[in-house]
CSV table of C-alpha atoms and ligand atoms in Angstrom, one decimal:
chain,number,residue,atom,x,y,z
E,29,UNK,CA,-12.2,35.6,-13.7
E,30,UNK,CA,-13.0,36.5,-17.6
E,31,UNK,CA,-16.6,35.8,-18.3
E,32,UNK,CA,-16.9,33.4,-21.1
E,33,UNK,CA,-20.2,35.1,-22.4
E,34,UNK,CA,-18.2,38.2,-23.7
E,35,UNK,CA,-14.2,36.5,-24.6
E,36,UNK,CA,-14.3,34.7,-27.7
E,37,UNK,CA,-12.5,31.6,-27.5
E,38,UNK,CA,-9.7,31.8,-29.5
E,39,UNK,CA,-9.0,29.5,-32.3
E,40,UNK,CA,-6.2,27.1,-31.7
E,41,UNK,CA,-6.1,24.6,-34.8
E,42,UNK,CA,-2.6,25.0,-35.2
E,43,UNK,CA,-1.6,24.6,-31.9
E,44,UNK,CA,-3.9,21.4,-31.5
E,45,UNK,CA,-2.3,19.8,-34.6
E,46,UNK,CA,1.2,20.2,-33.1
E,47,UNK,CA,0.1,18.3,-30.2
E,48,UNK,CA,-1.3,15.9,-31.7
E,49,UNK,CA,1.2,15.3,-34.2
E,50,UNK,CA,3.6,15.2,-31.0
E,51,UNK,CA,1.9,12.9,-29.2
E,52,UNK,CA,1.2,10.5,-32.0
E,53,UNK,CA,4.9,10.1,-32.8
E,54,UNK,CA,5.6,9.6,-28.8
E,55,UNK,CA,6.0,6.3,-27.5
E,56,UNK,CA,6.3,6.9,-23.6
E,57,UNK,CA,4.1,10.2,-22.3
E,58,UNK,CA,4.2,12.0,-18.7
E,59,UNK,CA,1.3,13.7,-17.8
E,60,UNK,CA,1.8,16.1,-14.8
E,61,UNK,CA,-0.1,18.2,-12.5
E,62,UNK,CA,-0.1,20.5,-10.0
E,63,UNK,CA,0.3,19.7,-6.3
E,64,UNK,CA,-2.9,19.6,-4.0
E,65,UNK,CA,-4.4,18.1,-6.9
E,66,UNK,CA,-8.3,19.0,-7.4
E,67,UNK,CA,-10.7,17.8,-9.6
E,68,UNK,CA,-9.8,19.8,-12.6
E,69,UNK,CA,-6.1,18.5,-11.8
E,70,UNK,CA,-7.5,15.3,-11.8
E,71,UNK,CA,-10.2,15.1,-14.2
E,72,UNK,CA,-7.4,16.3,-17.0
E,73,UNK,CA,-4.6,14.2,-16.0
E,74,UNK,CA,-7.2,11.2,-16.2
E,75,UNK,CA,-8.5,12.1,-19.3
E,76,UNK,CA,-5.5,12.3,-21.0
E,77,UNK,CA,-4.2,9.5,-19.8
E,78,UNK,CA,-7.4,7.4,-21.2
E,79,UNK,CA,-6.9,8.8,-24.3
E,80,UNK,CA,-3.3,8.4,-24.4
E,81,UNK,CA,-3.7,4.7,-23.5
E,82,UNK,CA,-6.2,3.9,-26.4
E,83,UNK,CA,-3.9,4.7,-28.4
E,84,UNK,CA,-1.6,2.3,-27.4
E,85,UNK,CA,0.8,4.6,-25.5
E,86,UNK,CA,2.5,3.9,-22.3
E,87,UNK,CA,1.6,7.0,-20.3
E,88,UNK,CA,2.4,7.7,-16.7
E,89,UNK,CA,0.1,10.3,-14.6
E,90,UNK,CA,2.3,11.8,-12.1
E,91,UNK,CA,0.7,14.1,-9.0
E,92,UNK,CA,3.6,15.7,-6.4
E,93,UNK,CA,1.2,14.5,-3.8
E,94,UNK,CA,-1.7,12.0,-2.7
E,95,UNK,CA,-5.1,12.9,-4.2
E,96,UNK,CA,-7.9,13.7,-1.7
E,97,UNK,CA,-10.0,10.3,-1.2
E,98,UNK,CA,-12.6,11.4,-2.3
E,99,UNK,CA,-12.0,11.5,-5.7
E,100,UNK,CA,-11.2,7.8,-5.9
E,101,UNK,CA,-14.5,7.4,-8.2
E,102,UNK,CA,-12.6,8.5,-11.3
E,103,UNK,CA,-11.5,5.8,-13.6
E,104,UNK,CA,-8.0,5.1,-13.4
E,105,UNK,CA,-7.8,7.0,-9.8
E,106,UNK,CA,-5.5,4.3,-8.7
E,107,UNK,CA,-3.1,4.5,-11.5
E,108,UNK,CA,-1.8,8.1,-10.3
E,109,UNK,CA,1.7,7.4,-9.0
E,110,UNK,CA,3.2,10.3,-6.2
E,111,UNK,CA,7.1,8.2,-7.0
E,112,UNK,CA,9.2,11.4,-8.9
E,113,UNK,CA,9.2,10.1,-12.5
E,114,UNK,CA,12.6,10.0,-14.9
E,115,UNK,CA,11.2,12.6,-16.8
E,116,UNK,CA,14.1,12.7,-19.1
E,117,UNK,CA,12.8,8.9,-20.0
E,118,UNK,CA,9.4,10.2,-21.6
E,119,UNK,CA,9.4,11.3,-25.1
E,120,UNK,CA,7.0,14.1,-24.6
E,121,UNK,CA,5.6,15.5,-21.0
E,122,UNK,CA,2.4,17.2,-20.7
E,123,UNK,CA,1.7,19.6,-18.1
E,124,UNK,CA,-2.3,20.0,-17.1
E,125,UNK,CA,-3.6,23.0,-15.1
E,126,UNK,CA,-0.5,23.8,-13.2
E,127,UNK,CA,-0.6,27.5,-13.3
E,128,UNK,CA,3.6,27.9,-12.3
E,129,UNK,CA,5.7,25.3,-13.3
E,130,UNK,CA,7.2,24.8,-9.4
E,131,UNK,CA,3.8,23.5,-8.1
E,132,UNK,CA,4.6,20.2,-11.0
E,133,UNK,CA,7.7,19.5,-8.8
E,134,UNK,CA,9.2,19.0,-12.3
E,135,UNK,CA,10.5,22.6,-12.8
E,136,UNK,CA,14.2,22.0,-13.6
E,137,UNK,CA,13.2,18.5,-15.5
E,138,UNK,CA,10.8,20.0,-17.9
E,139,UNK,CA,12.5,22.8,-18.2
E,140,UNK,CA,15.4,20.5,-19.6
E,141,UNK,CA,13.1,18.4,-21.8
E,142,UNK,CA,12.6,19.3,-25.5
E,143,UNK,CA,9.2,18.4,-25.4
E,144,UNK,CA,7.1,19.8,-23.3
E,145,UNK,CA,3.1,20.8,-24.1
E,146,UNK,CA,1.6,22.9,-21.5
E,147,UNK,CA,-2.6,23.0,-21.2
E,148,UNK,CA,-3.7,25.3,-18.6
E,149,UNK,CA,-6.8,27.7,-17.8
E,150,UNK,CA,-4.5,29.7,-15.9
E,151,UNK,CA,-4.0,33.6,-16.9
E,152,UNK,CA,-0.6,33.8,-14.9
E,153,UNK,CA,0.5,30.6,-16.3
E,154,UNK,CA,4.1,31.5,-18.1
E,155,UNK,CA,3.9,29.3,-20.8
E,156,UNK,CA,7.2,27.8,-20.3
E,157,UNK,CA,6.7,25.1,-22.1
E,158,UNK,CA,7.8,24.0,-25.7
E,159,UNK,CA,3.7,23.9,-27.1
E,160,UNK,CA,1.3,26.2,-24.9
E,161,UNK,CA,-2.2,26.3,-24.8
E,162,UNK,CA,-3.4,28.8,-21.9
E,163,UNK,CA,-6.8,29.4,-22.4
E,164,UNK,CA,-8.0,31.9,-19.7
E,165,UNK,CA,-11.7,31.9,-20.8
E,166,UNK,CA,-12.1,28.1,-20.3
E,167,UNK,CA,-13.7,27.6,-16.6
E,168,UNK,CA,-11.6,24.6,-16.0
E,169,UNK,CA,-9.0,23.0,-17.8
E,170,UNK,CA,-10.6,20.1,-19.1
E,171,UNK,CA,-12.8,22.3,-21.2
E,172,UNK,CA,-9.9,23.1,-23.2
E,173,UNK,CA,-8.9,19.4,-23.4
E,174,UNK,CA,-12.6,18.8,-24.7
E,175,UNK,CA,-11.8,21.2,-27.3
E,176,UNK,CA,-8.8,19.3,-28.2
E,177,UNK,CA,-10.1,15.9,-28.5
E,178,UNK,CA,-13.4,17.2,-30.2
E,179,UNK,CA,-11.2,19.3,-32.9
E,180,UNK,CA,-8.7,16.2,-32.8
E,181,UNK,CA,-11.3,14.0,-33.5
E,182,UNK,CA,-10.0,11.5,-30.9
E,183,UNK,CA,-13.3,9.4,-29.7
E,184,UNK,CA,-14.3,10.7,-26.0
E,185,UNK,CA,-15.5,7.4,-24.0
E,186,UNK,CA,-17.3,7.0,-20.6
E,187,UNK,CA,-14.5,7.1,-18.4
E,188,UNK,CA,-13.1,10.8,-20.0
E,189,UNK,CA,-16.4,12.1,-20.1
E,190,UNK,CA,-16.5,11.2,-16.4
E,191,UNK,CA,-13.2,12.7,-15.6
E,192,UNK,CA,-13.9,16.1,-18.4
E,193,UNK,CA,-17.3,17.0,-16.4
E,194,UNK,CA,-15.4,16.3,-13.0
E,195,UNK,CA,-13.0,19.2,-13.8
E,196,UNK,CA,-16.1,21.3,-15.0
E,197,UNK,CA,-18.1,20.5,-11.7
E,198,UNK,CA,-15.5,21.4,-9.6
E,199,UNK,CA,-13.7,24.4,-11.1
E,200,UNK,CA,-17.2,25.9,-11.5
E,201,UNK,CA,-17.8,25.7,-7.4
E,202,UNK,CA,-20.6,23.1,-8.9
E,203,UNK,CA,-21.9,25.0,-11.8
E,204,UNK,CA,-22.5,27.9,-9.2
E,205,UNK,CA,-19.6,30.4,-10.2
E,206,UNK,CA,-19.6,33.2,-12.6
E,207,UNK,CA,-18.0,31.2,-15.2
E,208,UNK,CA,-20.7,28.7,-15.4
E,209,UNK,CA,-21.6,29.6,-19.0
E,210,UNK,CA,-24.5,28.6,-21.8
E,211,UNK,CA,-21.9,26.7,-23.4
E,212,UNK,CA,-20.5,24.8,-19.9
E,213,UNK,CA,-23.8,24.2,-19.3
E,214,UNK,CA,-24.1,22.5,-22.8
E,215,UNK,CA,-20.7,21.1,-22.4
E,216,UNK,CA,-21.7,19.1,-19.4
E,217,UNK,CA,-24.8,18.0,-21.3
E,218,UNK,CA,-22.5,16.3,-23.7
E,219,UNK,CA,-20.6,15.0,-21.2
E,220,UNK,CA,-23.7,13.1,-19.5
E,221,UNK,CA,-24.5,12.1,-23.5
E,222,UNK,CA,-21.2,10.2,-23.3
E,223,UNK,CA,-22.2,8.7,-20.0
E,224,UNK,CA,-20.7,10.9,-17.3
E,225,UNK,CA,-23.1,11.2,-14.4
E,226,UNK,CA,-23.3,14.4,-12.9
E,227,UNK,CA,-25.0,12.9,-9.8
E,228,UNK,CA,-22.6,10.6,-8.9
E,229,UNK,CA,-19.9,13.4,-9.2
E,230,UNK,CA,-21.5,15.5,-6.8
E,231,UNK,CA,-22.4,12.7,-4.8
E,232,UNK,CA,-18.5,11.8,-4.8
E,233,UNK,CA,-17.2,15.3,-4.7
E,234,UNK,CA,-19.1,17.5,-2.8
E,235,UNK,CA,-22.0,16.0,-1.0
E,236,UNK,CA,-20.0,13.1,1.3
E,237,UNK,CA,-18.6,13.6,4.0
E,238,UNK,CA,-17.5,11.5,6.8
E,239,UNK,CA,-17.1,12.7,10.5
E,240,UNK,CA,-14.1,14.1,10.6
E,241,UNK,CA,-14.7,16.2,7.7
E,242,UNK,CA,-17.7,17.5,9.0
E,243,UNK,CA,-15.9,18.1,13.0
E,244,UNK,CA,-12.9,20.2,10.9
E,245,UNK,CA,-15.8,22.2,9.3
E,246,UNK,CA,-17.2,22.8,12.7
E,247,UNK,CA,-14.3,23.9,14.5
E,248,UNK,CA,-13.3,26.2,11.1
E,249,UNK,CA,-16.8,27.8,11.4
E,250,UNK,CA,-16.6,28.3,14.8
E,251,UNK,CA,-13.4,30.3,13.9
E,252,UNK,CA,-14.9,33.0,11.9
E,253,UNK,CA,-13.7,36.4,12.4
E,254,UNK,CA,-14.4,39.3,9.8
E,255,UNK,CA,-11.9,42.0,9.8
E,256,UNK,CA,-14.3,44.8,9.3
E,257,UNK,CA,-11.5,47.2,8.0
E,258,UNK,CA,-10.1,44.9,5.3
E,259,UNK,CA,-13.8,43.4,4.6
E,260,UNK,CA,-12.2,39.9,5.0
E,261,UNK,CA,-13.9,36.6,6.2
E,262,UNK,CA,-10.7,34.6,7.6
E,263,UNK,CA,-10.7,31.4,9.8
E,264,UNK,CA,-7.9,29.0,10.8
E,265,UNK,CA,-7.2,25.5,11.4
E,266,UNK,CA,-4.2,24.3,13.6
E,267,UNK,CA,-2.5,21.0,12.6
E,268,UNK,CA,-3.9,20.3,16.4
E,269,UNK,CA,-7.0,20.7,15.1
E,270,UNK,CA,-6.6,18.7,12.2
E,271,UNK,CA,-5.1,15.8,14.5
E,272,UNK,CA,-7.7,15.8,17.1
E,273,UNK,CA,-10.6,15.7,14.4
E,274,UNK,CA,-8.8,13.1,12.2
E,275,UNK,CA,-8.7,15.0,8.9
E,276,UNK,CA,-6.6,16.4,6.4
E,277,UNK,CA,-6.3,19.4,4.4
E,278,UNK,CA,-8.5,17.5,1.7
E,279,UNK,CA,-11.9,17.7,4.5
E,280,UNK,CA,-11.7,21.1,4.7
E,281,UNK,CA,-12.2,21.5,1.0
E,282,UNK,CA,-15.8,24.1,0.1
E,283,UNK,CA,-15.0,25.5,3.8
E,284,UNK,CA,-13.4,28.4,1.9
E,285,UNK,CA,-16.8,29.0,-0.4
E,286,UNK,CA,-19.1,29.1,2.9
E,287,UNK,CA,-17.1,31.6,4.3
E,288,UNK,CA,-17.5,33.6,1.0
E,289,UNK,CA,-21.0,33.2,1.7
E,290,UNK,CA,-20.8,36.4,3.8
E,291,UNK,CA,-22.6,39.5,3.2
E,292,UNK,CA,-21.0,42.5,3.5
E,293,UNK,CA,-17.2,41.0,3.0
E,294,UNK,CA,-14.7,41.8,0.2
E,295,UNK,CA,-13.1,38.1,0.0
E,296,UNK,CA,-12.7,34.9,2.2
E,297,UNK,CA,-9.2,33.4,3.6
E,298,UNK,CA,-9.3,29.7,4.9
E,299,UNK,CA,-5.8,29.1,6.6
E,300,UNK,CA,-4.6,25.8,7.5
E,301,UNK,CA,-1.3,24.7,8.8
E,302,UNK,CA,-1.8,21.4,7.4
E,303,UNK,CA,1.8,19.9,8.5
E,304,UNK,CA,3.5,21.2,11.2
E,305,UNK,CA,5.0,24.5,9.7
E,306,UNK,CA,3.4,24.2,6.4
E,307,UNK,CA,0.4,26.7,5.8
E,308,UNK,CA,-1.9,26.6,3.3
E,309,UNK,CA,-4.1,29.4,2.5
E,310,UNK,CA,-7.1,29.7,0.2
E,311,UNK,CA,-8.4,32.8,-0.8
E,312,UNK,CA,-12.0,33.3,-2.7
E,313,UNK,CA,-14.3,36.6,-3.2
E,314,UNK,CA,-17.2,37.1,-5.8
E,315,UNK,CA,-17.5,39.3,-8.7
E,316,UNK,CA,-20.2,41.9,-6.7
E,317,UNK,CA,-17.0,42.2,-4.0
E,318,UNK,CA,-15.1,43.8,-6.8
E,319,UNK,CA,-11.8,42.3,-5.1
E,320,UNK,CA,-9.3,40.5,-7.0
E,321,UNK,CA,-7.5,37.9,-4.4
E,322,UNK,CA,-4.9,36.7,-6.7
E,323,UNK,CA,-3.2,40.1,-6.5
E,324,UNK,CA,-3.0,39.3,-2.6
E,325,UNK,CA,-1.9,35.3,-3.5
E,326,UNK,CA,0.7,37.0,-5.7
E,327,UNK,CA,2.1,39.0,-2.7
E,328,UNK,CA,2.0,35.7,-0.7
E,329,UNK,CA,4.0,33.3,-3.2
E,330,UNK,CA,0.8,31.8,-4.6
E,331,UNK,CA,-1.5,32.9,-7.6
E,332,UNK,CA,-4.6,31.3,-9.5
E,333,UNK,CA,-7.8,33.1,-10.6
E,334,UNK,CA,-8.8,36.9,-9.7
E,335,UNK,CA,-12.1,35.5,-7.4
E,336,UNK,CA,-10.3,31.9,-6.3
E,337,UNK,CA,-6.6,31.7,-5.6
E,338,UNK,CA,-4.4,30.1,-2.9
E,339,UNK,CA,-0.7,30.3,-1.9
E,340,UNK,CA,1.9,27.9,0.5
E,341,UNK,CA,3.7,29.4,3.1
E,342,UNK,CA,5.8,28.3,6.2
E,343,UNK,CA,4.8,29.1,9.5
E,344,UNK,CA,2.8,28.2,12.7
E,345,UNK,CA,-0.6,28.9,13.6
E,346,UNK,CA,-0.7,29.8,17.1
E,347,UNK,CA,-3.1,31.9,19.5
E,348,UNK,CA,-1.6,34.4,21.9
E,349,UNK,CA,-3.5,36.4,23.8
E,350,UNK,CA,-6.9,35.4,22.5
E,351,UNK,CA,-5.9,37.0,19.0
E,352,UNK,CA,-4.7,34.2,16.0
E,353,UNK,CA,-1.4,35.0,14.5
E,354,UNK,CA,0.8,33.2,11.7
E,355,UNK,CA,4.5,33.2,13.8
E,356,UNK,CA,7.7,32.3,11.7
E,357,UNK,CA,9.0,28.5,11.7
I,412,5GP,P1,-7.7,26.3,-3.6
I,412,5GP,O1,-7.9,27.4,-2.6
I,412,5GP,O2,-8.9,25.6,-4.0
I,412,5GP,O3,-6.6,25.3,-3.2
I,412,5GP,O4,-7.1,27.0,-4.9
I,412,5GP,C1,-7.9,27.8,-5.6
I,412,5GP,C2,-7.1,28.2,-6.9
I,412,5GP,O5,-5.9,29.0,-6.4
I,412,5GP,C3,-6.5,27.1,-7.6
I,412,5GP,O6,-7.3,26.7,-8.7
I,412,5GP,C4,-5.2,27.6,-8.1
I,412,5GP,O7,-5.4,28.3,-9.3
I,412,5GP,C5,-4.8,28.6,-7.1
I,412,5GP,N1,-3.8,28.2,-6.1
I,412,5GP,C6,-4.0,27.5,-4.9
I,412,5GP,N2,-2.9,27.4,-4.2
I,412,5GP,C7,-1.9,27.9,-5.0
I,412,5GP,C8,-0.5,28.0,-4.8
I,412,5GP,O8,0.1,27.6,-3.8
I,412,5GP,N3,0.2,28.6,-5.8
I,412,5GP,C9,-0.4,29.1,-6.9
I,412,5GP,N4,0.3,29.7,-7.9
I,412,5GP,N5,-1.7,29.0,-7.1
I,412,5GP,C10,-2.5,28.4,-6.2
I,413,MN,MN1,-8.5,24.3,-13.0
């Protein structure tokens, strides 16, 4: 992950202008995000939409898949719609923290769509859309849009600063990860200036959590094996176990970080067969490890950040033999 102290952020006036002068000639906007949206996916989409709206455009925030509960604090949480938009309908679609355009579950849509503005923190993002601002030094994704509305001049109210510093909270591991900066720091002091409170967002986000999110984080940290050749802290979760705790893939979310919490490890792998056949896995390390996991999310299918990535892939979780294994579908 770049460290902010040392990239300067680059200067993106002209790129800011044609976005705004695109989205203040559209009528109808799409705002879309990646799936598994998290609070950065979130906090953007919302913010934009807010924005959007006060300027008297009819905007639709689209997410390929239900939000995790717990982020049903932000303003306009309910507004998300999972229904597969006619994209072809909008007059401009923005794309918020995506990384590749596949995890939108617009791909061929956008692609077909002559304007399309892409805002990502993402360094692997391809910039496949029409307008592309893919600033990898931002920690989160709704730093950039800060930057936007701030050099924009559109007015930031209570409910985007709430959604802005819920991107920043999150995507920084709650202001604990390298790329929790001077100027995040200061950023988020704005953002409670405008009435965001940080509390209440890691109240909502990170300190709640109901039983069976805290019998899925049992059983996953009773699963802990370190693979002392590879240096990796891995544990997995069975759709079984998911069933017989009651949870989702959403109450496992920070297991990922504890399990990075390991001395002595290189990087931490959290996988979750969180439908039958469908496996998620989530891959963070720490600058001192020296390891960058997205080259191994790469391998996988997947991709994000050098010291938090993830990837998708099909497959059972099983045990044989005392030993875990991923077997083919
Ligand atoms: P998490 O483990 O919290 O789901 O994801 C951590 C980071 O990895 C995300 O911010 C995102 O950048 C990346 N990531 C997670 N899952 C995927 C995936 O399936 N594909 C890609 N390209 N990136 C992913
Ligand atoms: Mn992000």
């Amino acid at each position: 992950m770049p460290n902010v102290l040392t990239n300067t952020w680059p200067n993106l006036t002209k790129e800011y202008r044609t976005i705004a002068d695109s989205l203040r000639r559209a009528q109808r906007v799409l705002i879309g995000t990646h799936q598994h949206p998290d609070g950065d996916a979130l906090g953007s989409a919302l913010a934009l939409m807010h924005a959007l709206r006060l300027q008297g455009k009819r905007v639709t925030a689209y997410i390929p898949d239900s939000a995790p509960d717990f982020f049903s604090f932000l303003p306009g949480f309910s507004e998300l719609t999972t229904l597969k938009p006619d994209v072809q309908s909008f007059d401009a679609v923005v794309l918020l923290d995506y990384t590749q355009l596949y995890r939108t579950n617009l791909e061929e849509e956008v692609k077909a769509h002559p304007l399309t503005i892409c805002i990502d923190h993402h360094y692997d993002n391809l910039q496949e859309a029409k307008i592309n601002v893919v600033v990898p030094q931002a920690a989160a994704t709704t730093q950039i849009l800060f930057d936007f509305f701030e050099k924009t001049r559109i007015p930031i109210t209570k409910d985007m600063a709430t959604c802005l510093l819920t991107g920043i909270f999150t995507d920084t591991g709650s202001f604990m990860h390298d790329s929790t900066s001077p100027e995040i720091l200061e950023l988020a002091a704005k953002l409670m200036g405008r009435g965001a409170r940080l509390s209440h967002i890691a109240h909502e986000t990170y300190q709640k959590k109901g039983l069976p999110s805290l019998r899925i984080w049992g059983r996953a940290l009773s699963r802990i094996m370190v693979n002392e050749s590879t240096g990796a802290a891995v544990a997995v979760i069975t759709h079984q176990d998911l069933q017989e705790c009651g949870a989702t893939l959403d109450d496992l979310s920070g297991v990922v970080n504890m399990l990075n919490a390991l001395p002595n490890t290189k990087y931490a792998l959290l996988l979750v067969e969180f439908e039958p056949g469908k496996i998620k896995g989530s891959l963070r390390s720490e600058t001192h490890k020296q390891t960058d996991v997205s080259q191994l999310a790469k391998k996988l299918g997947g991709g994000g950040h050098k010291l938090a990535s993830g990837f998708e892939v099909d497959g059972h979780i099983v045990q044989q033999y005392g030993v875990w294994r991923v077997v083919p579908v």
